[in-house]
């Protein structure tokens, strides 16, 4: 008969805890597959029932794993020699109580696993605001990078967790690229994270950035995502910028038969070119670069006041007044045509030229 010693009991408890931890990980994977299928409206009743059984199965196991035979709670520090995996798993499971318990037993919350992930990275990736707050409050490193060069912030970005992005944001991370040469904005575009894209652009992310020889607008166009293309154009992406093959966004859209994107980009290009033509007709060519560099097209120009023009750098009174008169005349002409989107802009420009003489 094998003698029962304290060492044997502790060893068995450790093995049991590891086994339960692995079952928990399987549960996470199954639950996330289920959530995805449910989101895609794929009905799998058997799978649904299986996940429910798994949830009910794991609960008593976790309670049992947390207690010694005598009824006292087992120390989490005994789970493994380093205890790193337990904190990472707790963050992935979004187990706030377990994280708080582990925090009380740890000094360094930025130690990494073999992939370079920290507990904060897991909490950001899986979207637990409570755990992120807990980790930050005890000094977790927001700027740590994993083996792929990703920060907690960039992981939150690619999961569209805007609330968490605000918690772990640091300005130096806004444009920092990972080992694949992708910035947070590029990752958000690739993953179709609309909320993240809007948040990043509002904080100053560059819509005209070129990464891996591709302008970000070209990346969005190649994906065929009209919503993202509209976001980028709204924040000043240049539709005439070319990639390493010399292709513009319009050319990429046409090549992929994205007809609605072709129309959208052509409208933007036309608006920019029409404004440039207007400045040429008014003999104000030297002020065109100011408009171009501030991503102002015809529609935006027509909303500018005289104070706006001065703030943009049109300091001389004569040219500024000439622009204001042109804006007033163009707005009046558009009202007469009842904002007809098919109005002939060439006629409008000729009328402006006559009124400006």
PDB file of N, CA, C and O in Angstrom, residues 15 18 25 61 65 75 84 97 107 112 120 136 148 151 161 168 171 199 202 205 217 220 240 297 310 324 341:
ATOM      1  N   UNK A  15      -1.580  18.559  -9.515  1.00  0.00           N
ATOM      2  CA  UNK A  15      -1.987  17.926 -10.769  1.00  0.00           C
ATOM      3  C   UNK A  15      -3.463  18.173 -11.058  1.00  0.00           C
ATOM      4  O   UNK A  15      -3.861  18.424 -12.196  1.00  0.00           O
ATOM      5  N   UNK A  18      -3.998  21.754 -12.233  1.00  0.00           N
ATOM      6  CA  UNK A  18      -3.557  21.927 -13.624  1.00  0.00           C
ATOM      7  C   UNK A  18      -4.596  21.356 -14.582  1.00  0.00           C
ATOM      8  O   UNK A  18      -4.914  21.946 -15.614  1.00  0.00           O
ATOM      9  N   UNK A  25      -9.644  26.295 -19.996  1.00  0.00           N
ATOM     10  CA  UNK A  25      -9.189  26.853 -21.273  1.00  0.00           C
ATOM     11  C   UNK A  25     -10.025  26.302 -22.426  1.00  0.00           C
ATOM     12  O   UNK A  25     -10.414  27.017 -23.340  1.00  0.00           O
ATOM     13  N   UNK A  61     -16.008  21.701 -10.253  1.00  0.00           N
ATOM     14  CA  UNK A  61     -14.588  21.366 -10.303  1.00  0.00           C
ATOM     15  C   UNK A  61     -13.730  22.505  -9.761  1.00  0.00           C
ATOM     16  O   UNK A  61     -12.770  22.292  -9.030  1.00  0.00           O
ATOM     17  N   UNK A  65     -11.322  22.341  -6.626  1.00  0.00           N
ATOM     18  CA  UNK A  65      -9.897  22.589  -6.817  1.00  0.00           C
ATOM     19  C   UNK A  65      -9.376  23.675  -5.897  1.00  0.00           C
ATOM     20  O   UNK A  65      -8.188  23.736  -5.609  1.00  0.00           O
ATOM     21  N   UNK A  75      -3.666  27.532  -1.316  1.00  0.00           N
ATOM     22  CA  UNK A  75      -2.951  28.727  -1.707  1.00  0.00           C
ATOM     23  C   UNK A  75      -2.712  28.690  -3.215  1.00  0.00           C
ATOM     24  O   UNK A  75      -2.212  27.693  -3.752  1.00  0.00           O
ATOM     25  N   UNK A  84       3.045  32.176 -12.926  1.00  0.00           N
ATOM     26  CA  UNK A  84       2.751  33.077 -14.043  1.00  0.00           C
ATOM     27  C   UNK A  84       1.519  32.632 -14.808  1.00  0.00           C
ATOM     28  O   UNK A  84       0.638  33.417 -15.088  1.00  0.00           O
ATOM     29  N   UNK A  97     -12.218  37.988  -9.201  1.00  0.00           N
ATOM     30  CA  UNK A  97     -11.900  37.611  -7.819  1.00  0.00           C
ATOM     31  C   UNK A  97     -10.554  36.897  -7.742  1.00  0.00           C
ATOM     32  O   UNK A  97      -9.753  37.157  -6.834  1.00  0.00           O
ATOM     33  N   UNK A 107       4.403  40.581  -6.878  1.00  0.00           N
ATOM     34  CA  UNK A 107       5.066  41.872  -6.875  1.00  0.00           C
ATOM     35  C   UNK A 107       5.268  42.402  -8.296  1.00  0.00           C
ATOM     36  O   UNK A 107       5.203  43.594  -8.526  1.00  0.00           O
ATOM     37  N   UNK A 112       6.376  37.963 -18.300  1.00  0.00           N
ATOM     38  CA  UNK A 112       5.746  37.490 -19.532  1.00  0.00           C
ATOM     39  C   UNK A 112       5.799  35.969 -19.654  1.00  0.00           C
ATOM     40  O   UNK A 112       6.663  35.320 -19.071  1.00  0.00           O
ATOM     41  N   UNK A 120      -1.812  41.953 -18.212  1.00  0.00           N
ATOM     42  CA  UNK A 120      -2.559  43.106 -18.717  1.00  0.00           C
ATOM     43  C   UNK A 120      -2.935  42.912 -20.185  1.00  0.00           C
ATOM     44  O   UNK A 120      -4.029  43.301 -20.611  1.00  0.00           O
ATOM     45  N   UNK A 136      -3.806  47.977 -13.575  1.00  0.00           N
ATOM     46  CA  UNK A 136      -3.209  49.312 -13.706  1.00  0.00           C
ATOM     47  C   UNK A 136      -3.020  49.953 -12.337  1.00  0.00           C
ATOM     48  O   UNK A 136      -2.017  50.630 -12.080  1.00  0.00           O
ATOM     49  N   UNK A 148       5.490  39.755 -30.721  1.00  0.00           N
ATOM     50  CA  UNK A 148       5.102  40.295 -32.027  1.00  0.00           C
ATOM     51  C   UNK A 148       5.162  41.816 -32.070  1.00  0.00           C
ATOM     52  O   UNK A 148       4.751  42.424 -33.065  1.00  0.00           O
ATOM     53  N   UNK A 151       1.415  45.912 -28.097  1.00  0.00           N
ATOM     54  CA  UNK A 151       1.196  46.396 -26.736  1.00  0.00           C
ATOM     55  C   UNK A 151      -0.212  46.025 -26.271  1.00  0.00           C
ATOM     56  O   UNK A 151      -1.046  45.567 -27.075  1.00  0.00           O
ATOM     57  N   UNK A 161     -12.176  47.162 -28.263  1.00  0.00           N
ATOM     58  CA  UNK A 161     -12.505  47.464 -26.865  1.00  0.00           C
ATOM     59  C   UNK A 161     -12.136  48.932 -26.563  1.00  0.00           C
ATOM     60  O   UNK A 161     -11.075  49.217 -26.016  1.00  0.00           O
ATOM     61  N   UNK A 168      -5.556  52.216 -21.257  1.00  0.00           N
ATOM     62  CA  UNK A 168      -4.147  51.857 -21.456  1.00  0.00           C
ATOM     63  C   UNK A 168      -3.466  52.725 -22.517  1.00  0.00           C
ATOM     64  O   UNK A 168      -2.341  52.445 -22.926  1.00  0.00           O
ATOM     65  N   UNK A 171       0.464  58.119 -25.623  1.00  0.00           N
ATOM     66  CA  UNK A 171       0.610  58.770 -26.932  1.00  0.00           C
ATOM     67  C   UNK A 171       1.664  58.097 -27.802  1.00  0.00           C
ATOM     68  O   UNK A 171       1.510  58.012 -29.022  1.00  0.00           O
ATOM     69  N   UNK A 199     -12.024  56.182 -33.011  1.00  0.00           N
ATOM     70  CA  UNK A 199     -11.323  56.655 -31.805  1.00  0.00           C
ATOM     71  C   UNK A 199      -9.891  57.057 -32.143  1.00  0.00           C
ATOM     72  O   UNK A 199      -9.414  58.113 -31.716  1.00  0.00           O
ATOM     73  N   UNK A 202      -9.737  60.281 -34.288  1.00  0.00           N
ATOM     74  CA  UNK A 202     -10.063  61.451 -33.478  1.00  0.00           C
ATOM     75  C   UNK A 202      -8.907  61.847 -32.568  1.00  0.00           C
ATOM     76  O   UNK A 202      -8.796  63.004 -32.164  1.00  0.00           O
ATOM     77  N   UNK A 205      -4.388  59.807 -35.173  1.00  0.00           N
ATOM     78  CA  UNK A 205      -3.746  58.803 -36.027  1.00  0.00           C
ATOM     79  C   UNK A 205      -3.750  59.301 -37.470  1.00  0.00           C
ATOM     80  O   UNK A 205      -4.706  59.936 -37.916  1.00  0.00           O
ATOM     81  N   UNK A 217      -5.446  53.992 -46.884  1.00  0.00           N
ATOM     82  CA  UNK A 217      -6.668  54.049 -47.696  1.00  0.00           C
ATOM     83  C   UNK A 217      -6.691  52.901 -48.701  1.00  0.00           C
ATOM     84  O   UNK A 217      -7.740  52.287 -48.934  1.00  0.00           O
ATOM     85  N   UNK A 220      -7.764  49.700 -46.948  1.00  0.00           N
ATOM     86  CA  UNK A 220      -9.214  49.643 -46.735  1.00  0.00           C
ATOM     87  C   UNK A 220      -9.958  49.370 -48.032  1.00  0.00           C
ATOM     88  O   UNK A 220     -10.924  48.604 -48.064  1.00  0.00           O
ATOM     89  N   UNK A 240      -5.372  60.312 -53.953  1.00  0.00           N
ATOM     90  CA  UNK A 240      -4.433  60.290 -55.068  1.00  0.00           C
ATOM     91  C   UNK A 240      -3.092  59.672 -54.693  1.00  0.00           C
ATOM     92  O   UNK A 240      -2.225  59.503 -55.555  1.00  0.00           O
ATOM     93  N   UNK A 297     -11.651  70.090 -48.950  1.00  0.00           N
ATOM     94  CA  UNK A 297     -12.182  69.965 -50.305  1.00  0.00           C
ATOM     95  C   UNK A 297     -13.249  71.042 -50.510  1.00  0.00           C
ATOM     96  O   UNK A 297     -13.422  71.934 -49.673  1.00  0.00           O
ATOM     97  N   UNK A 310      -8.438  82.851 -41.731  1.00  0.00           N
ATOM     98  CA  UNK A 310      -7.285  83.480 -41.072  1.00  0.00           C
ATOM     99  C   UNK A 310      -6.539  82.467 -40.210  1.00  0.00           C
ATOM    100  O   UNK A 310      -5.304  82.449 -40.195  1.00  0.00           O
ATOM    101  N   UNK A 324     -13.928  84.720 -49.161  1.00  0.00           N
ATOM    102  CA  UNK A 324     -15.218  84.823 -48.478  1.00  0.00           C
ATOM    103  C   UNK A 324     -16.339  85.166 -49.450  1.00  0.00           C
ATOM    104  O   UNK A 324     -17.446  84.615 -49.370  1.00  0.00           O
ATOM    105  N   UNK A 341     -27.447  67.423 -56.415  1.00  0.00           N
ATOM    106  CA  UNK A 341     -26.116  66.822 -56.477  1.00  0.00           C
ATOM    107  C   UNK A 341     -25.557  66.737 -57.886  1.00  0.00           C
ATOM    108  O   UNK A 341     -24.364  66.559 -58.077  1.00  0.00           O
TER     109      UNK A 341
END
